[in-house]
GROMACS .gro file of C-alpha atoms in nm:
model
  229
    1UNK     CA    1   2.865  -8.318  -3.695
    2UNK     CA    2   2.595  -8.055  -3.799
    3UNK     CA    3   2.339  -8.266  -3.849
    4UNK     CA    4   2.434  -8.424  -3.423
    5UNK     CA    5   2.393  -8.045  -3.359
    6UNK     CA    6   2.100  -7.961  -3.517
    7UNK     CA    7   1.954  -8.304  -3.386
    8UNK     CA    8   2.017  -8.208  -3.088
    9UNK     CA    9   1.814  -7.864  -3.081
   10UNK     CA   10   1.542  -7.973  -3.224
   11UNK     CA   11   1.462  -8.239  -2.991
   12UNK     CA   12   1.571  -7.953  -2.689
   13UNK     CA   13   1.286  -7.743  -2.826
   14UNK     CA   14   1.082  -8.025  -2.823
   15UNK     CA   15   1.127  -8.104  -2.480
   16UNK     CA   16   1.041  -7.724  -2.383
   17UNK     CA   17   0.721  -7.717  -2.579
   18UNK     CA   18   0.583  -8.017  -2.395
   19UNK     CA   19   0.743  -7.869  -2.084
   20UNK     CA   20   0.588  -7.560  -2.068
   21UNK     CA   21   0.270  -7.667  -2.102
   22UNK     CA   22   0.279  -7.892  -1.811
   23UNK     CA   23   0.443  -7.647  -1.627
   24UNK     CA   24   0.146  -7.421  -1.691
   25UNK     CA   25  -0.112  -7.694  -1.600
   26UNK     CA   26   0.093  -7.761  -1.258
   27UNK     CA   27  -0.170  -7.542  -1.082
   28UNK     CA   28  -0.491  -7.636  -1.298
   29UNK     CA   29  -0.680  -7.446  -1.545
   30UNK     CA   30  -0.925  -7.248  -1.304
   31UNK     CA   31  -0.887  -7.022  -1.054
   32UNK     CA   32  -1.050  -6.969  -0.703
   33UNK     CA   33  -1.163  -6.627  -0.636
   34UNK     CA   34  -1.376  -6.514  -0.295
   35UNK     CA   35  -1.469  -6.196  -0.227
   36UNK     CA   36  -1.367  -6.103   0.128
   37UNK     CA   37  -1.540  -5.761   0.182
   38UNK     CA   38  -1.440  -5.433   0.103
   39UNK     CA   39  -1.211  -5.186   0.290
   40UNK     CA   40  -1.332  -4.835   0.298
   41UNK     CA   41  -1.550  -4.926   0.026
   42UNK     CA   42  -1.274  -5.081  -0.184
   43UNK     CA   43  -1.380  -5.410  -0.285
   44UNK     CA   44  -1.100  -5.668  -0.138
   45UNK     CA   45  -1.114  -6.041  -0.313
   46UNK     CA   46  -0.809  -6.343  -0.249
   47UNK     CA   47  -0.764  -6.527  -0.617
   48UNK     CA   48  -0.539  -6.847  -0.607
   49UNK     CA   49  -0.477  -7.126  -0.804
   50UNK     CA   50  -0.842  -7.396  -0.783
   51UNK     CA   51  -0.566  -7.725  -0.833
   52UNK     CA   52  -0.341  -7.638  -0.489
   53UNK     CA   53  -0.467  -7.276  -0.369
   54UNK     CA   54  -0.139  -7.093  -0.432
   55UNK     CA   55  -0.121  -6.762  -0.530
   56UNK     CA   56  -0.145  -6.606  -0.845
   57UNK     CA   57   0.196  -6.453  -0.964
   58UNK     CA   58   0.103  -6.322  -1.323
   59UNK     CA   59  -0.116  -6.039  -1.336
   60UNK     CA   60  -0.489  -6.059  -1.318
   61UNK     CA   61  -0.700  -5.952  -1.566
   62UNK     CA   62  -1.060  -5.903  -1.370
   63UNK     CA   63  -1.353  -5.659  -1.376
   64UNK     CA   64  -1.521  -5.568  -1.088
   65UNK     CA   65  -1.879  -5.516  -1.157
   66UNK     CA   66  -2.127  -5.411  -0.810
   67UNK     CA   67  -2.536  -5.319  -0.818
   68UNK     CA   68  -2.740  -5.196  -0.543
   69UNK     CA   69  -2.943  -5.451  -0.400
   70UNK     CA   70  -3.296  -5.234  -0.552
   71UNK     CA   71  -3.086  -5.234  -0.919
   72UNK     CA   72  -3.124  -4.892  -0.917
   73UNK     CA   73  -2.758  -4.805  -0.922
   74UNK     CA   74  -2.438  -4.989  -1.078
   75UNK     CA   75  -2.052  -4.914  -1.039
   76UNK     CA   76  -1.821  -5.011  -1.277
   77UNK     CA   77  -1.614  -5.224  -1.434
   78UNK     CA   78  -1.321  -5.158  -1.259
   79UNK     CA   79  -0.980  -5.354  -1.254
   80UNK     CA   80  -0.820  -5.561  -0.966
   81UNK     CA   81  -0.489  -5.468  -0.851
   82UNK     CA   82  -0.253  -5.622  -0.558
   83UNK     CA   83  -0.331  -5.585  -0.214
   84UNK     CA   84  -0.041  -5.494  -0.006
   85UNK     CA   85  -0.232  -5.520   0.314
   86UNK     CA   86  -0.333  -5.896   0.206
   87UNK     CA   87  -0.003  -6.042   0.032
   88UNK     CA   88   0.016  -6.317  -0.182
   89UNK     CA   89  -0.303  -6.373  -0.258
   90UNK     CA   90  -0.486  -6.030  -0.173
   91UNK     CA   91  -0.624  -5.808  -0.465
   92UNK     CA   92  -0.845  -5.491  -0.447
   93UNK     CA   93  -1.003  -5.183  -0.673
   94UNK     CA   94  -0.848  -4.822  -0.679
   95UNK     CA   95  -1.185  -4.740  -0.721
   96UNK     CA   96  -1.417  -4.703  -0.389
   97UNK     CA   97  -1.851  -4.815  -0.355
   98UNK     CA   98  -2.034  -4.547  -0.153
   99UNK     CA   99  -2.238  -4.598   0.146
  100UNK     CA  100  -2.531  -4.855   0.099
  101UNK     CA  101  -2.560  -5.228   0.021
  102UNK     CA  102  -2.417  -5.424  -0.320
  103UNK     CA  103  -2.418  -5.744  -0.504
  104UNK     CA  104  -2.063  -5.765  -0.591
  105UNK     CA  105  -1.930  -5.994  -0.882
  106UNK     CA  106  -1.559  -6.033  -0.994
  107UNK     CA  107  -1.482  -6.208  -1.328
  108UNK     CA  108  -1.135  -6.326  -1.387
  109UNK     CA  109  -0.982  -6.415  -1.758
  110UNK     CA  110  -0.629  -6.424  -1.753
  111UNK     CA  111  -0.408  -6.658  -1.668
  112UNK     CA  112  -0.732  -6.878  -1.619
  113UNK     CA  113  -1.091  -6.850  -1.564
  114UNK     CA  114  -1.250  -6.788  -1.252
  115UNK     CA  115  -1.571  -6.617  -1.050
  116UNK     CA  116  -1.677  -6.498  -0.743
  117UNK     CA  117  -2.001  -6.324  -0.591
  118UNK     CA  118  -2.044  -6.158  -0.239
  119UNK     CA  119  -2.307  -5.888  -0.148
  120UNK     CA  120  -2.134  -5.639   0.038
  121UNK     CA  121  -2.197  -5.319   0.306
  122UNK     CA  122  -2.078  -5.027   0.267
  123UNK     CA  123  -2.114  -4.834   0.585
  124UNK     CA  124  -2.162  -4.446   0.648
  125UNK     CA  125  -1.879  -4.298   0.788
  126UNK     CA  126  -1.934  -3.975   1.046
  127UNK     CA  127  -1.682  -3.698   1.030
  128UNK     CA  128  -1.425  -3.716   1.294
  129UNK     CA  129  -1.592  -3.487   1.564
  130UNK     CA  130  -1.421  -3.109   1.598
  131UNK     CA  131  -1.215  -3.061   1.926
  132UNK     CA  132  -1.381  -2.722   1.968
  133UNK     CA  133  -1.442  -2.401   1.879
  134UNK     CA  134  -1.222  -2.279   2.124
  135UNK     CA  135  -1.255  -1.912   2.287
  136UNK     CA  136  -1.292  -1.665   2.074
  137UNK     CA  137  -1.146  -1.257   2.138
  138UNK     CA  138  -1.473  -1.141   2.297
  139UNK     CA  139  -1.406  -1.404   2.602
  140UNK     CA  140  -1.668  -1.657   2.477
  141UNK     CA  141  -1.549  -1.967   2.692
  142UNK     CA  142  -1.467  -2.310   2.492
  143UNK     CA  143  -1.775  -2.509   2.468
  144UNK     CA  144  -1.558  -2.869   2.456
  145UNK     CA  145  -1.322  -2.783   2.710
  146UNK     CA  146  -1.546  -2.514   2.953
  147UNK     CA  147  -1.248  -2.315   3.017
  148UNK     CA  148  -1.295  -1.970   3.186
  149UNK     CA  149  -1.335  -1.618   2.961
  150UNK     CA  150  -1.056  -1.575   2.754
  151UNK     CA  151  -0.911  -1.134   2.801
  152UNK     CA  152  -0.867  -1.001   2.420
  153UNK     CA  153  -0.537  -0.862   2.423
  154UNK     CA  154  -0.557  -0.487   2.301
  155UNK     CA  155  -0.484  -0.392   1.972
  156UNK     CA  156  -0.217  -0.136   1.869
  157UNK     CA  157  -0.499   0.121   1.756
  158UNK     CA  158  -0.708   0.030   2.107
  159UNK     CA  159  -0.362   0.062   2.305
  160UNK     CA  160  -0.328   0.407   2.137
  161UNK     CA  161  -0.645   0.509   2.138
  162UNK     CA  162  -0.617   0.426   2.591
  163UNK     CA  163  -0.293   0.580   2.558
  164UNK     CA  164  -0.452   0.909   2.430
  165UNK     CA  165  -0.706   0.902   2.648
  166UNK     CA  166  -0.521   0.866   2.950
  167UNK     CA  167  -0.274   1.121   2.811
  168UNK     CA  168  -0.563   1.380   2.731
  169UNK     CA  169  -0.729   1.268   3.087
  170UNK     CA  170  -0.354   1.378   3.278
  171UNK     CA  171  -0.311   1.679   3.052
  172UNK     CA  172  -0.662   1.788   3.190
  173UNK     CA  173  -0.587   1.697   3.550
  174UNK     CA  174  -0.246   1.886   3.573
  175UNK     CA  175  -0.378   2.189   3.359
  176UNK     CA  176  -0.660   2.222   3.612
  177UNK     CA  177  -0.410   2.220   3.908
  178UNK     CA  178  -0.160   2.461   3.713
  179UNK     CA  179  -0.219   2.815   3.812
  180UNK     CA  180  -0.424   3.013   3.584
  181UNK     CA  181  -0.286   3.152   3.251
  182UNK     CA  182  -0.266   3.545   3.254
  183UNK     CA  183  -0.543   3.700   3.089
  184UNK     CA  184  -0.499   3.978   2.818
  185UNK     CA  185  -0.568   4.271   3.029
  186UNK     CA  186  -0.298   4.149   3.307
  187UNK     CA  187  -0.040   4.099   3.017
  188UNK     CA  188  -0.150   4.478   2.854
  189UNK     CA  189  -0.080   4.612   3.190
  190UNK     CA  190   0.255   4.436   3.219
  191UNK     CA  191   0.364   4.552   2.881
  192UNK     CA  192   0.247   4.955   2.968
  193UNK     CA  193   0.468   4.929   3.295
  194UNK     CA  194   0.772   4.819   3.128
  195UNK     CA  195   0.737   5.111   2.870
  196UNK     CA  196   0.730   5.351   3.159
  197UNK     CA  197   0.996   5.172   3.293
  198UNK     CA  198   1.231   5.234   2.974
  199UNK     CA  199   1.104   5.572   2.967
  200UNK     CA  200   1.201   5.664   3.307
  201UNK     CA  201   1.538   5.524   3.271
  202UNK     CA  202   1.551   5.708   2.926
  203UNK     CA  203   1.515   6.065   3.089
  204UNK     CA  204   1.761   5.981   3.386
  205UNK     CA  205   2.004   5.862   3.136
  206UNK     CA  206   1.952   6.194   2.936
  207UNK     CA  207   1.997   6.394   3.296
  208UNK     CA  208   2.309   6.245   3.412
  209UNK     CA  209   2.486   6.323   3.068
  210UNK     CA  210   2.338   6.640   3.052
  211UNK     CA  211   2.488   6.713   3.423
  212UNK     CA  212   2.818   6.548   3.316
  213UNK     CA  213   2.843   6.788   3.033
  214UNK     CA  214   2.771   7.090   3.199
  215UNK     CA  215   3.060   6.981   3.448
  216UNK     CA  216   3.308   6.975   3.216
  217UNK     CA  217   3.216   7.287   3.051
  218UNK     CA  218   3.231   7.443   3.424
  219UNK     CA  219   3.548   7.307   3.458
  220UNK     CA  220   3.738   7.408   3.123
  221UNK     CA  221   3.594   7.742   3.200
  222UNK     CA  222   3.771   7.732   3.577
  223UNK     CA  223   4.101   7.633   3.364
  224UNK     CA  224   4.104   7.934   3.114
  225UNK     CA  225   3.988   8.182   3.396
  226UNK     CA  226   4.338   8.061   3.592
  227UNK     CA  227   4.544   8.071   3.302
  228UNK     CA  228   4.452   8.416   3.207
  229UNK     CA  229   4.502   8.514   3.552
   0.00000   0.00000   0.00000
């Protein structure tokens, strides 16, 4: 019974070793790569299978290797990786060529061997143009859109410095048509009268009670003249 059992998985692991190999050589033993172009200077390549052009599912090992077309400058090796933007088969660098023209090669090792060439332009991009400077506080107008002068609105210190000014300009105005102040002699004169004034009123004061006293005296006399009488 153990010797039907271990029979029977050694010839199962027999079967998988001849399977797996076959299963491996199902696509072939080379691969296809092109190199499409590049995409905002990243180099874009499809790799598939030479035997029935499917796509690759294992990872790719690949170096990406670009020179000028002069030789006088090289970028690189960088590493493929998967393509979103061109599924199954699509693979790109991280890495981006600047602006000129290259001889692009890609070199594949793993899972099987492979090579592709393309010379490839990179094009100078322009920066995005600027919608305008716009108008600034002085009441320069906009140069993109020629809209009219633009007011500054006032600034607290401007609106209080106006504010002064106006209030300074109205103080003036209604002092000039206020009547004059008195000047020092008018109030000197004003201040002599009212002490003659109190004066005055001091020595008629003083009068009457000196004429009030002298009636009673007059009178008490009157009373003891009668009485003695």
């Amino acid at each position: 019974m153990r010797i039907r059992i271990a029979l029977s998985a050694t010839l199962a692991a027999l079967g998988l070793m001849f399977l797996l190999p076959a299963a491996a050589h199902a696509h072939g033993d080379t691969l296809k790569v092109v190199v499409t172009g590049q995409r905002t200077g990243h180099v874009t390549a499809d790799i598939t299978w030479e035997n029935d052009g499917d796509a690759v599912d294992e990872t790719v090992a690949a170096t990406v290797n670009a020179v000028s077309v002069d030789g006088s400058r090289t970028m690189g090796p960088w590493r493929l990786v998967r393509d979103p933007a061109a599924a199954p088969a699509g693979w790109t660098t991280a890495e981006a060529l600047p602006p000129g023209t290259w001889k692009v090669s890609v070199e594949v090792g793993f899972p099987a061997l492979g090579k592709g060439e393309l010379e490839v332009g990179v094009p100078v991009v322009d920066p995005a143009p600027t919608t305008g400077a716009g108008t600034t506080a002085t009441g320069t107008t906009d140069s993109a859109t020629g809209g009219t002068p633009a007011v500054s609105a006032p600034t607290p210190a401007s609106a209080s410095a106006s504010g002064s000014g106006s209030g300074s300009g109205s103080g003036s105005g209604s002092g000039s048509d206020a009547a004059p102040a008195p000047s020092g002699t008018q109030a000197a004169s004003g201040g002599e009268g009212a002490a003659v004034w109190w004066t005055t009123a001091g020595v008629a004061a003083t009068a009457l009670a000196g004429a009030g006293v002298g009636l009673l005296l007059r009178r008490r006399r009157m009373r003891g003249a009668c009485r003695t009488s």
